[in-house]
Amino acid sequence: MFRLIRLFNTSIGSKLMTATTGLVLVLFIAGHLVGNLLIFQQPSVINNYAAWLQENPLLWVIRGSMLFVFLFHAFLGLRLARQNRQARESQYHCKTPIEGNISSRFMLISGGVLFAFVVFHVLHLTVGVVDGVNANLVNEKNQVDVYSRVILGFQNPWISGAYLVALGLLGVHLFHAIQSLFQTFGFHHESYLAFIRVFSIGLSMILTLGLASIPLSVLFGFLTVSTGSGG
Amino acid sequence: MNFTLHIWRQKDVHDQGKMVTYSLADIDVNMSFLEMLDTLNEGLITQGEEPIAFDHDCREGICGACSLVINGIPHGPNQATTTCQLYMRHFNDGQEIYIEPWRANAFPVIRDLVVDRSALDRVSQASGYISVNTGSAPDANTIPIDKKHADLAFQAASCLGCGACVAVCENASAMLYVAAKVAQFALIPQGQPERTHRVISMVEAMDKEGFGNCSNNYDCAVVCPQEIPIQFIAQLNREFFHAALTSSEFAQPPHPLEHEE
Ligand code: FES
């Protein structure tokens, strides 16, 4: 137990914990993306998938753990940021930026916006209180009609706009995060540095573009409620 | 050459401090940056004013005493250069130059451009050494060391301890310094007996001094006059992770790091 307490109380320990929780969140996003892409199939596919998730006895265990991981990640990020601010209270009068790297301040801001976005996202598509009209849609099998709910939701350009902005921020957040994760866990060798860079760009692009493809397809009319009416 | 200098003046630790502007004329292109400040100070002394305090010792780029954030960059615009090795020919005639002290809460300003860097010494005192019994010197080359590791350890050991990494880091983190100190011993056989204890106590001492956390921005390695690479920070993370997971020391409640006097 002391091991965890000491780890939690050191700078590198907090970073290791931030990286570990971040990794869990990245894996969750990846799984979420795969599930979401089912929307490009017949409506019944994603509706069956959603119904299966809802009936799954592990649903609340997973939701609870994800909530814990998410809050812990945010808490660690805030604590690191506070310590960092306290480490330099008097600022330079002349500051020349050195490298084109993403500053930790960006991670804090994008993290904050993403936190607000996740709350909005859960209210919108899980709880269904943002656009009350679609919340109670059911299909002929009396399953929640996730398919129509998502598409009708995204037909509102404000809502899909908010999703796209948040996804853009997520992309940059992930790009720095995935690279940093390797460094924090101690992976650093010239023989694979280029790979890490390509991997973090690639993975953050795949995740964000994959997710963004849904609101974009709805906005540009590739996905409509009627496309799937036959299924 | 003529310059307009904006220099941080601060009487002592308690003083608020402010930027003061000076104009300086007829500076020789071949003067070093510190000689330029000497010239300014001579003028100030003749006028009966307090000269500007700044740190310097060897003036040949080996001791790490000189500091100064010049136009926002620790040790000035040239890479792999200490302030004492910076020359006025690296600047343009008529240029405005901002000169400030290292800024970090762990480095309180003592006077003008001089800061107290003993926080770094305390981190090294925590365990940045190897314990050897004194006596006659052992024969050279009795312990085989892999050439690659010896070279890397040498590179890490070239850290001057100047603190530029802390000064540039937006979090005022001392990770590059601690990483160099940990790596120089972790890479060679003599450093093995205390390896785990060293990384744990140096990292905890670093946190205690109030340095910030590493955000993997890597500005530190860019301004480091010795070009200590960030791979040592990855190694520090690795060493610490390993120690935290496997050492029995880490399973104990933390003990005070002070030396028994
Ligand atoms: S004065 Fe010694 S390194 Fe600059």
Short mmCIF file of C-alpha atoms and ligand atoms in Angstrom, two decimals:
data_model
loop_
_atom_site.label_atom_id
_atom_site.label_comp_id
_atom_site.label_asym_id
_atom_site.label_seq_id
_atom_site.Cartn_x
_atom_site.Cartn_y
_atom_site.Cartn_z
CA MET A 1 0.00 0.00 0.00
CA PHE A 2 2.84 2.38 0.85
CA ARG A 3 4.11 1.64 -2.63
CA LEU A 4 0.99 3.16 -4.16
CA ILE A 5 0.95 6.10 -1.76
CA ARG A 6 4.59 6.91 -2.43
CA LEU A 7 4.04 6.54 -6.16
CA PHE A 8 1.00 8.80 -5.98
CA ASN A 9 3.00 11.42 -4.06
CA THR A 10 5.97 11.66 -6.43
CA SER A 11 6.12 13.61 -9.66
CA ILE A 12 7.17 10.65 -11.79
CA GLY A 13 4.64 8.45 -10.00
CA SER A 14 1.80 10.86 -10.82
CA LYS A 15 2.93 10.91 -14.40
CA LEU A 16 3.04 7.12 -14.54
CA MET A 17 -0.49 7.04 -13.17
CA THR A 18 -1.65 9.71 -15.62
CA ALA A 19 -0.13 7.70 -18.43
CA THR A 20 -1.70 4.44 -17.26
CA THR A 21 -5.18 5.91 -16.86
CA GLY A 22 -4.70 7.69 -20.19
CA LEU A 23 -3.84 4.38 -21.82
CA VAL A 24 -7.05 2.84 -20.48
CA LEU A 25 -8.98 5.81 -21.87
CA VAL A 26 -7.31 5.41 -25.28
CA LEU A 27 -8.27 1.73 -25.33
CA PHE A 28 -11.81 2.67 -24.38
CA ILE A 29 -11.96 5.23 -27.21
CA ALA A 30 -10.69 2.60 -29.63
CA GLY A 31 -13.39 0.14 -28.53
CA HIS A 32 -16.02 2.87 -28.64
CA LEU A 33 -14.94 3.77 -32.18
CA VAL A 34 -15.29 0.19 -33.41
CA GLY A 35 -18.76 -0.03 -31.89
CA ASN A 36 -19.81 3.31 -33.31
CA LEU A 37 -18.71 2.46 -36.83
CA LEU A 38 -21.50 -0.15 -36.89
CA ILE A 39 -23.74 2.80 -37.77
CA PHE A 40 -22.52 2.43 -41.35
CA GLN A 41 -24.29 -0.97 -41.42
CA GLN A 42 -28.02 -1.63 -41.40
CA PRO A 43 -29.82 0.13 -38.50
CA SER A 44 -30.55 -3.20 -36.86
CA VAL A 45 -26.83 -3.90 -36.44
CA ILE A 46 -26.04 -0.97 -34.16
CA ASN A 47 -29.41 -1.25 -32.43
CA ASN A 48 -28.80 -4.91 -31.63
CA TYR A 49 -25.29 -4.03 -30.46
CA ALA A 50 -26.69 -1.28 -28.21
CA ALA A 51 -29.34 -3.60 -26.82
CA TRP A 52 -26.67 -6.24 -26.15
CA LEU A 53 -24.59 -3.66 -24.26
CA GLN A 54 -27.60 -2.58 -22.25
CA GLU A 55 -28.40 -6.14 -21.20
CA ASN A 56 -24.81 -6.95 -20.37
CA PRO A 57 -24.47 -7.58 -16.63
CA LEU A 58 -20.99 -6.03 -16.73
CA LEU A 59 -22.37 -2.74 -18.07
CA TRP A 60 -22.43 -0.90 -14.75
CA VAL A 61 -19.13 -2.39 -13.61
CA ILE A 62 -17.50 -1.10 -16.77
CA ARG A 63 -19.27 2.24 -16.59
CA GLY A 64 -18.19 2.65 -12.96
CA SER A 65 -14.58 1.77 -13.66
CA MET A 66 -14.43 4.04 -16.69
CA LEU A 67 -15.86 6.88 -14.65
CA PHE A 68 -13.26 6.27 -11.96
CA VAL A 69 -10.40 6.12 -14.47
CA PHE A 70 -11.64 9.25 -16.22
CA LEU A 71 -12.02 11.26 -13.01
CA PHE A 72 -8.68 10.03 -11.66
CA HIS A 73 -6.95 10.99 -14.92
CA ALA A 74 -8.51 14.46 -14.74
CA PHE A 75 -7.61 14.82 -11.07
CA LEU A 76 -3.97 13.87 -11.71
CA GLY A 77 -3.78 16.26 -14.65
CA LEU A 78 -5.13 19.11 -12.55
CA ARG A 79 -2.80 18.35 -9.68
CA LEU A 80 0.24 18.20 -11.99
CA ALA A 81 -0.82 21.49 -13.58
CA ARG A 82 -1.20 23.15 -10.19
CA GLN A 83 2.22 21.96 -9.06
CA ASN A 84 3.70 23.18 -12.33
CA ARG A 85 2.21 26.61 -11.90
CA GLN A 86 3.47 26.79 -8.35
CA ALA A 87 6.97 25.85 -9.46
CA ARG A 88 7.34 29.21 -11.23
CA GLU A 89 5.40 32.10 -9.80
CA SER A 90 7.41 34.97 -11.31
CA GLN A 91 7.30 35.02 -15.10
CA TYR A 92 9.91 36.06 -17.65
CA HIS A 93 9.47 39.48 -19.23
CA CYS A 94 10.80 38.23 -22.51
CA LYS A 95 9.91 34.69 -23.55
CA THR A 96 11.08 33.06 -26.75
CA PRO A 97 9.35 29.80 -27.59
CA ILE A 98 11.95 27.13 -28.17
CA GLU A 99 10.38 24.22 -30.00
CA GLY A 100 7.15 23.62 -31.81
CA ASN A 101 6.08 21.22 -29.12
CA ILE A 102 2.66 21.07 -27.56
CA SER A 103 2.77 22.81 -24.23
CA SER A 104 1.45 21.26 -21.07
CA ARG A 105 -0.90 24.24 -20.85
CA PHE A 106 -2.59 23.03 -24.02
CA MET A 107 -3.05 19.61 -22.40
CA LEU A 108 -4.76 21.28 -19.47
CA ILE A 109 -7.07 23.40 -21.62
CA SER A 110 -7.93 20.66 -24.09
CA GLY A 111 -8.39 18.29 -21.16
CA GLY A 112 -10.83 20.71 -19.56
CA VAL A 113 -12.80 21.15 -22.76
CA LEU A 114 -12.86 17.37 -23.30
CA PHE A 115 -14.13 16.88 -19.75
CA ALA A 116 -17.03 19.25 -20.45
CA PHE A 117 -17.58 17.53 -23.78
CA VAL A 118 -17.80 14.07 -22.23
CA VAL A 119 -20.46 15.34 -19.81
CA PHE A 120 -22.36 16.84 -22.76
CA HIS A 121 -21.91 13.67 -24.82
CA VAL A 122 -23.27 11.44 -22.05
CA LEU A 123 -26.22 13.78 -21.52
CA HIS A 124 -26.82 13.87 -25.27
CA LEU A 125 -26.56 10.28 -26.41
CA THR A 126 -26.61 8.17 -23.24
CA VAL A 127 -29.12 10.00 -21.07
CA GLY A 128 -30.77 11.75 -24.00
CA VAL A 129 -31.68 15.07 -22.42
CA VAL A 130 -30.05 17.48 -24.87
CA ASP A 131 -32.56 17.04 -27.66
CA GLY A 132 -35.52 15.55 -25.88
CA VAL A 133 -37.31 14.82 -29.13
CA ASN A 134 -35.19 11.81 -29.97
CA ALA A 135 -34.66 10.41 -26.53
CA ASN A 136 -37.45 7.89 -26.51
CA LEU A 137 -37.22 6.61 -30.07
CA VAL A 138 -37.73 2.88 -30.28
CA ASN A 139 -37.70 0.61 -33.30
CA GLU A 140 -40.15 -2.10 -34.27
CA LYS A 141 -38.41 -4.63 -31.97
CA ASN A 142 -38.96 -2.17 -29.12
CA GLN A 143 -35.19 -1.64 -28.84
CA VAL A 144 -33.88 1.87 -28.27
CA ASP A 145 -33.41 3.20 -31.79
CA VAL A 146 -29.81 4.35 -31.38
CA TYR A 147 -29.42 4.54 -35.15
CA SER A 148 -32.09 7.19 -35.66
CA ARG A 149 -31.23 8.95 -32.45
CA VAL A 150 -27.62 9.53 -33.48
CA ILE A 151 -28.50 10.61 -37.00
CA LEU A 152 -31.31 12.95 -35.96
CA GLY A 153 -29.03 14.39 -33.28
CA PHE A 154 -26.21 15.06 -35.71
CA GLN A 155 -28.53 16.69 -38.23
CA ASN A 156 -28.39 19.68 -35.92
CA PRO A 157 -25.27 21.49 -37.19
CA TRP A 158 -24.60 23.02 -33.75
CA ILE A 159 -24.43 19.64 -32.13
CA SER A 160 -22.28 18.04 -34.80
CA GLY A 161 -20.13 21.20 -34.83
CA ALA A 162 -19.52 20.82 -31.10
CA TYR A 163 -18.59 17.16 -31.62
CA LEU A 164 -16.16 18.04 -34.42
CA VAL A 165 -14.43 20.76 -32.39
CA ALA A 166 -14.10 18.42 -29.42
CA LEU A 167 -12.72 15.68 -31.67
CA GLY A 168 -10.16 18.10 -33.10
CA LEU A 169 -8.95 18.89 -29.59
CA LEU A 170 -8.98 15.20 -28.74
CA GLY A 171 -6.72 14.54 -31.72
CA VAL A 172 -4.04 16.99 -30.57
CA HIS A 173 -4.42 15.88 -26.94
CA LEU A 174 -3.91 12.28 -28.00
CA PHE A 175 -0.97 13.09 -30.25
CA HIS A 176 0.98 14.58 -27.34
CA ALA A 177 -0.37 11.98 -24.93
CA ILE A 178 0.59 8.89 -26.91
CA GLN A 179 4.13 10.16 -27.56
CA SER A 180 4.49 11.16 -23.92
CA LEU A 181 3.25 7.81 -22.75
CA PHE A 182 6.26 6.06 -24.28
CA GLN A 183 8.67 8.55 -22.72
CA THR A 184 7.00 8.31 -19.31
CA PHE A 185 7.16 4.53 -19.34
CA GLY A 186 10.81 4.88 -20.30
CA PHE A 187 10.73 3.74 -23.92
CA HIS A 188 13.24 5.85 -25.78
CA HIS A 189 15.69 4.62 -28.32
CA GLU A 190 16.76 6.18 -31.57
CA SER A 191 15.98 2.95 -33.37
CA TYR A 192 12.26 3.38 -32.77
CA LEU A 193 11.80 7.11 -32.14
CA ALA A 194 10.50 7.62 -35.66
CA PHE A 195 8.10 4.73 -35.18
CA ILE A 196 6.72 6.28 -31.97
CA ARG A 197 6.15 9.55 -33.78
CA VAL A 198 4.38 7.94 -36.71
CA PHE A 199 2.43 5.68 -34.36
CA SER A 200 1.17 8.56 -32.22
CA ILE A 201 0.21 10.66 -35.25
CA GLY A 202 -1.39 7.64 -36.91
CA LEU A 203 -3.32 6.39 -33.92
CA SER A 204 -4.65 9.81 -32.94
CA MET A 205 -5.68 10.46 -36.57
CA ILE A 206 -7.42 7.09 -36.90
CA LEU A 207 -9.32 7.55 -33.65
CA THR A 208 -10.41 11.13 -34.25
CA LEU A 209 -11.13 10.86 -37.97
CA GLY A 210 -12.97 7.58 -37.37
CA LEU A 211 -15.21 9.19 -34.80
CA ALA A 212 -15.58 12.39 -36.83
CA SER A 213 -16.72 10.38 -39.84
CA ILE A 214 -20.12 9.87 -38.18
CA PRO A 215 -21.22 13.51 -37.67
CA LEU A 216 -19.59 14.40 -41.02
CA SER A 217 -21.50 11.68 -42.88
CA VAL A 218 -24.73 12.87 -41.32
CA LEU A 219 -23.99 16.53 -42.11
CA PHE A 220 -23.18 15.75 -45.74
CA GLY A 221 -26.22 13.55 -46.07
CA PHE A 222 -24.49 10.18 -46.54
CA LEU A 223 -26.28 8.88 -43.49
CA THR A 224 -29.98 9.59 -43.17
CA VAL A 225 -32.69 7.91 -41.23
CA SER A 226 -34.31 6.80 -44.49
CA THR A 227 -31.08 5.17 -45.79
CA GLY A 228 -31.58 2.51 -43.25
CA SER A 229 -35.36 2.33 -43.27
CA GLY A 230 -35.24 -0.80 -45.39
CA GLY A 231 -33.18 -2.66 -42.79
CA MET B 1 28.41 48.18 -31.30
CA ASN B 2 25.57 49.80 -29.34
CA PHE B 3 22.94 48.01 -27.30
CA THR B 4 19.85 48.76 -25.30
CA LEU B 5 19.81 46.43 -22.31
CA HIS B 6 16.80 45.61 -20.17
CA ILE B 7 18.19 44.06 -17.03
CA TRP B 8 16.47 42.62 -13.96
CA ARG B 9 17.47 44.52 -10.81
CA GLN B 10 16.55 43.20 -7.41
CA LYS B 11 18.21 44.19 -4.12
CA ASP B 12 17.69 40.96 -2.20
CA VAL B 13 15.37 37.98 -1.81
CA HIS B 14 12.64 40.12 -0.32
CA ASP B 15 12.77 42.91 -2.90
CA GLN B 16 10.08 43.00 -5.63
CA GLY B 17 12.60 43.66 -8.37
CA LYS B 18 12.05 45.31 -11.75
CA MET B 19 13.47 45.59 -15.25
CA VAL B 20 15.82 48.58 -15.70
CA THR B 21 16.92 49.87 -19.11
CA TYR B 22 20.53 50.81 -19.85
CA SER B 23 22.11 51.98 -23.09
CA LEU B 24 25.60 50.84 -23.77
CA ALA B 25 27.80 52.27 -26.54
CA ASP B 26 31.10 51.28 -28.19
CA ILE B 27 31.11 47.59 -27.41
CA ASP B 28 33.78 45.61 -29.22
CA VAL B 29 32.39 42.83 -31.44
CA ASN B 30 34.85 40.39 -29.94
CA MET B 31 33.84 41.02 -26.35
CA SER B 32 32.17 38.17 -24.57
CA PHE B 33 28.70 38.69 -23.16
CA LEU B 34 30.06 38.78 -19.62
CA GLU B 35 32.77 41.29 -20.61
CA MET B 36 30.02 43.46 -22.00
CA LEU B 37 28.33 43.30 -18.56
CA ASP B 38 31.70 44.04 -16.92
CA THR B 39 31.95 47.17 -19.08
CA LEU B 40 28.45 48.19 -18.07
CA ASN B 41 29.33 47.62 -14.41
CA GLU B 42 32.49 49.72 -14.67
CA GLY B 43 30.36 52.56 -15.99
CA LEU B 44 27.84 52.09 -13.17
CA ILE B 45 30.59 52.09 -10.55
CA THR B 46 32.09 55.32 -11.95
CA GLN B 47 28.66 56.91 -11.74
CA GLY B 48 28.42 55.79 -8.12
CA GLU B 49 25.67 53.24 -8.79
CA GLU B 50 25.45 49.63 -7.61
CA PRO B 51 26.96 47.28 -10.20
CA ILE B 52 24.79 44.46 -11.54
CA ALA B 53 25.40 41.18 -9.75
CA PHE B 54 25.71 38.10 -11.96
CA ASP B 55 27.23 34.65 -11.52
CA HIS B 56 30.43 33.61 -13.26
CA ASP B 57 33.57 31.69 -12.45
CA CYS B 58 35.67 29.89 -15.04
CA ARG B 59 34.49 31.89 -18.05
CA GLU B 60 35.55 29.03 -20.24
CA GLY B 61 32.37 27.01 -20.35
CA ILE B 62 33.28 24.26 -17.93
CA CYS B 63 32.09 25.16 -14.45
CA GLY B 64 28.39 25.91 -14.89
CA ALA B 65 28.44 29.03 -12.71
CA CYS B 66 27.25 31.50 -15.34
CA SER B 67 23.55 31.75 -15.99
CA LEU B 68 21.31 34.53 -17.45
CA VAL B 69 18.18 34.23 -19.53
CA ILE B 70 19.02 36.29 -22.58
CA ASN B 71 16.08 37.39 -24.71
CA GLY B 72 14.02 34.62 -23.18
CA ILE B 73 16.53 31.83 -23.71
CA PRO B 74 18.79 30.50 -20.96
CA HIS B 75 22.45 30.97 -21.98
CA GLY B 76 21.33 33.03 -24.96
CA PRO B 77 20.54 32.25 -28.58
CA ASN B 78 23.45 29.92 -29.40
CA GLN B 79 23.03 26.20 -28.91
CA ALA B 80 25.51 24.20 -26.84
CA THR B 81 26.96 27.41 -25.41
CA THR B 82 27.20 28.75 -21.89
CA THR B 83 26.65 32.47 -21.38
CA CYS B 84 30.37 33.00 -20.77
CA GLN B 85 31.08 31.55 -24.21
CA LEU B 86 28.62 33.84 -25.93
CA TYR B 87 30.12 36.78 -27.83
CA MET B 88 28.70 40.14 -28.80
CA ARG B 89 29.23 39.28 -32.47
CA HIS B 90 26.30 36.92 -32.05
CA PHE B 91 24.08 39.99 -31.64
CA ASN B 92 23.17 42.80 -34.04
CA ASP B 93 24.29 46.36 -33.61
CA GLY B 94 21.57 48.39 -31.92
CA GLN B 95 19.75 45.28 -30.68
CA GLU B 96 17.61 45.33 -27.56
CA ILE B 97 18.67 42.61 -25.14
CA TYR B 98 16.60 41.38 -22.20
CA ILE B 99 18.68 39.89 -19.41
CA GLU B 100 16.87 38.08 -16.60
CA PRO B 101 17.78 35.64 -13.86
CA TRP B 102 16.76 31.94 -13.89
CA ARG B 103 13.16 32.00 -12.72
CA ALA B 104 11.88 29.13 -10.61
CA ASN B 105 10.52 29.01 -7.11
CA ALA B 106 13.24 26.52 -6.26
CA PHE B 107 15.82 29.12 -7.34
CA PRO B 108 15.17 32.27 -5.28
CA VAL B 109 16.84 35.41 -6.63
CA ILE B 110 19.53 36.52 -4.20
CA ARG B 111 20.42 39.72 -5.99
CA ASP B 112 19.89 41.05 -9.53
CA LEU B 113 20.78 38.15 -11.81
CA VAL B 114 22.16 35.81 -9.15
CA VAL B 115 19.93 32.97 -8.00
CA ASP B 116 20.40 30.40 -5.28
CA ARG B 117 20.84 27.07 -7.01
CA SER B 118 21.56 25.04 -3.89
CA ALA B 119 18.29 23.14 -4.44
CA LEU B 120 20.17 21.18 -7.12
CA ASP B 121 22.98 20.44 -4.67
CA ARG B 122 20.51 19.18 -2.09
CA VAL B 123 19.01 16.83 -4.67
CA SER B 124 22.47 15.46 -5.40
CA GLN B 125 23.25 15.19 -1.70
CA ALA B 126 20.17 13.00 -1.32
CA SER B 127 21.95 10.19 -3.14
CA GLY B 128 23.71 11.49 -6.23
CA TYR B 129 26.95 9.77 -5.36
CA ILE B 130 28.56 6.37 -4.89
CA SER B 131 29.92 5.21 -1.55
CA VAL B 132 33.51 3.99 -1.63
CA ASN B 133 35.92 3.26 1.14
CA THR B 134 38.82 5.64 1.00
CA GLY B 135 42.34 4.28 0.91
CA SER B 136 44.88 3.97 -1.83
CA ALA B 137 43.49 4.45 -5.31
CA PRO B 138 42.56 1.18 -7.01
CA ASP B 139 44.46 0.17 -10.14
CA ALA B 140 43.04 1.67 -13.29
CA ASN B 141 40.84 -0.45 -15.56
CA THR B 142 40.29 -3.24 -13.03
CA ILE B 143 36.56 -3.14 -13.57
CA PRO B 144 35.52 -3.91 -17.14
CA ILE B 145 32.97 -1.42 -18.50
CA ASP B 146 31.23 -1.76 -21.81
CA LYS B 147 32.46 1.06 -24.06
CA LYS B 148 28.96 2.12 -25.03
CA HIS B 149 27.85 2.45 -21.43
CA ALA B 150 31.06 4.25 -20.49
CA ASP B 151 30.47 6.79 -23.26
CA LEU B 152 26.86 7.33 -22.26
CA ALA B 153 27.77 7.68 -18.60
CA PHE B 154 30.42 10.19 -19.60
CA GLN B 155 27.88 12.17 -21.59
CA ALA B 156 25.51 12.23 -18.61
CA ALA B 157 28.35 13.20 -16.30
CA SER B 158 29.16 16.21 -18.45
CA CYS B 159 26.16 18.01 -16.91
CA LEU B 160 27.47 21.28 -15.44
CA GLY B 161 24.59 21.64 -13.00
CA CYS B 162 23.97 25.16 -14.30
CA GLY B 163 20.18 24.86 -14.06
CA ALA B 164 19.36 26.09 -17.58
CA CYS B 165 17.00 23.12 -17.95
CA VAL B 166 14.98 24.34 -14.98
CA ALA B 167 15.10 27.93 -16.22
CA VAL B 168 13.67 27.12 -19.65
CA CYS B 169 11.09 24.54 -18.61
CA GLU B 170 7.61 26.00 -18.46
CA ASN B 171 7.09 23.89 -15.35
CA ALA B 172 10.52 24.72 -13.86
CA SER B 173 11.20 21.00 -13.75
CA ALA B 174 14.64 19.65 -12.88
CA MET B 175 14.12 16.31 -14.61
CA LEU B 176 17.02 16.67 -17.06
CA TYR B 177 19.44 17.46 -14.24
CA VAL B 178 18.24 14.58 -12.07
CA ALA B 179 18.14 12.28 -15.09
CA ALA B 180 21.78 13.04 -15.92
CA LYS B 181 22.88 12.49 -12.32
CA VAL B 182 20.96 9.22 -12.01
CA ALA B 183 22.09 7.92 -15.39
CA GLN B 184 25.78 8.61 -14.93
CA PHE B 185 25.84 6.10 -12.06
CA ALA B 186 23.18 3.70 -13.27
CA LEU B 187 25.24 3.05 -16.41
CA ILE B 188 28.45 1.95 -14.72
CA PRO B 189 29.27 -0.95 -12.37
CA GLN B 190 30.31 1.33 -9.49
CA GLY B 191 26.81 2.78 -9.37
CA GLN B 192 24.96 -0.53 -9.03
CA PRO B 193 24.88 -1.12 -5.24
CA GLU B 194 22.97 2.09 -4.54
CA ARG B 195 21.12 2.26 -7.84
CA THR B 196 17.58 1.74 -6.54
CA HIS B 197 17.96 3.85 -3.45
CA ARG B 198 19.55 6.60 -5.53
CA VAL B 199 16.70 7.03 -7.97
CA ILE B 200 14.03 6.92 -5.27
CA SER B 201 15.67 9.42 -2.98
CA MET B 202 16.79 11.79 -5.73
CA VAL B 203 13.31 11.95 -7.24
CA GLU B 204 11.70 12.48 -3.85
CA ALA B 205 14.26 15.17 -3.03
CA MET B 206 13.59 16.84 -6.38
CA ASP B 207 9.86 16.97 -5.60
CA LYS B 208 10.52 18.29 -2.13
CA GLU B 209 12.50 21.23 -3.53
CA GLY B 210 9.42 22.40 -5.41
CA PHE B 211 10.52 21.78 -8.99
CA GLY B 212 7.65 21.17 -11.41
CA ASN B 213 6.80 17.99 -13.31
CA CYS B 214 8.13 17.03 -16.71
CA SER B 215 5.58 17.62 -19.48
CA ASN B 216 7.76 16.04 -22.17
CA ASN B 217 8.27 19.33 -23.98
CA TYR B 218 12.00 18.81 -24.27
CA ASP B 219 13.00 22.49 -24.28
CA CYS B 220 15.57 21.54 -21.62
CA ALA B 221 17.70 19.49 -23.99
CA VAL B 222 17.65 22.32 -26.55
CA VAL B 223 19.13 24.92 -24.20
CA CYS B 224 21.45 22.57 -22.32
CA PRO B 225 24.99 23.86 -22.94
CA GLN B 226 26.24 20.26 -22.76
CA GLU B 227 23.44 18.96 -25.00
CA ILE B 228 22.39 16.31 -22.49
CA PRO B 229 19.77 14.34 -24.46
CA ILE B 230 16.24 13.58 -23.26
CA GLN B 231 16.88 9.86 -23.51
CA PHE B 232 18.25 10.20 -19.99
CA ILE B 233 14.83 11.43 -18.83
CA ALA B 234 13.29 8.28 -20.29
CA GLN B 235 15.96 6.31 -18.46
CA LEU B 236 15.14 8.14 -15.22
CA ASN B 237 11.45 7.30 -15.66
CA ARG B 238 12.38 3.69 -16.33
CA GLU B 239 14.71 3.48 -13.33
CA PHE B 240 12.08 5.02 -11.09
CA PHE B 241 9.28 2.80 -12.39
CA HIS B 242 11.41 -0.25 -11.82
CA ALA B 243 12.42 0.86 -8.32
CA ALA B 244 8.83 1.72 -7.43
CA LEU B 245 7.55 -1.66 -8.59
CA THR B 246 10.25 -3.95 -7.29
CA SER B 247 12.27 -2.42 -4.48
CA SER B 248 11.53 -3.20 -0.87
CA GLU B 249 12.55 0.34 0.03
CA PHE B 250 9.58 1.74 -1.84
CA ALA B 251 7.21 -0.44 0.17
CA GLN B 252 8.25 1.39 3.37
CA PRO B 253 6.79 4.71 4.48
CA PRO B 254 9.02 7.49 3.16
CA HIS B 255 11.70 8.51 5.61
CA PRO B 256 13.15 12.00 5.90
CA LEU B 257 15.90 12.51 3.35
CA GLU B 258 18.17 14.59 5.56
CA HIS B 259 21.65 13.36 6.30
CA GLU B 260 22.32 12.42 9.86
CA GLU B 261 24.76 15.04 11.00
S1 FES C 1 31.50 30.81 -16.08
FE1 FES C 1 32.06 28.72 -15.91
S2 FES C 1 30.73 27.89 -17.41
FE2 FES C 1 30.36 29.98 -17.69
#
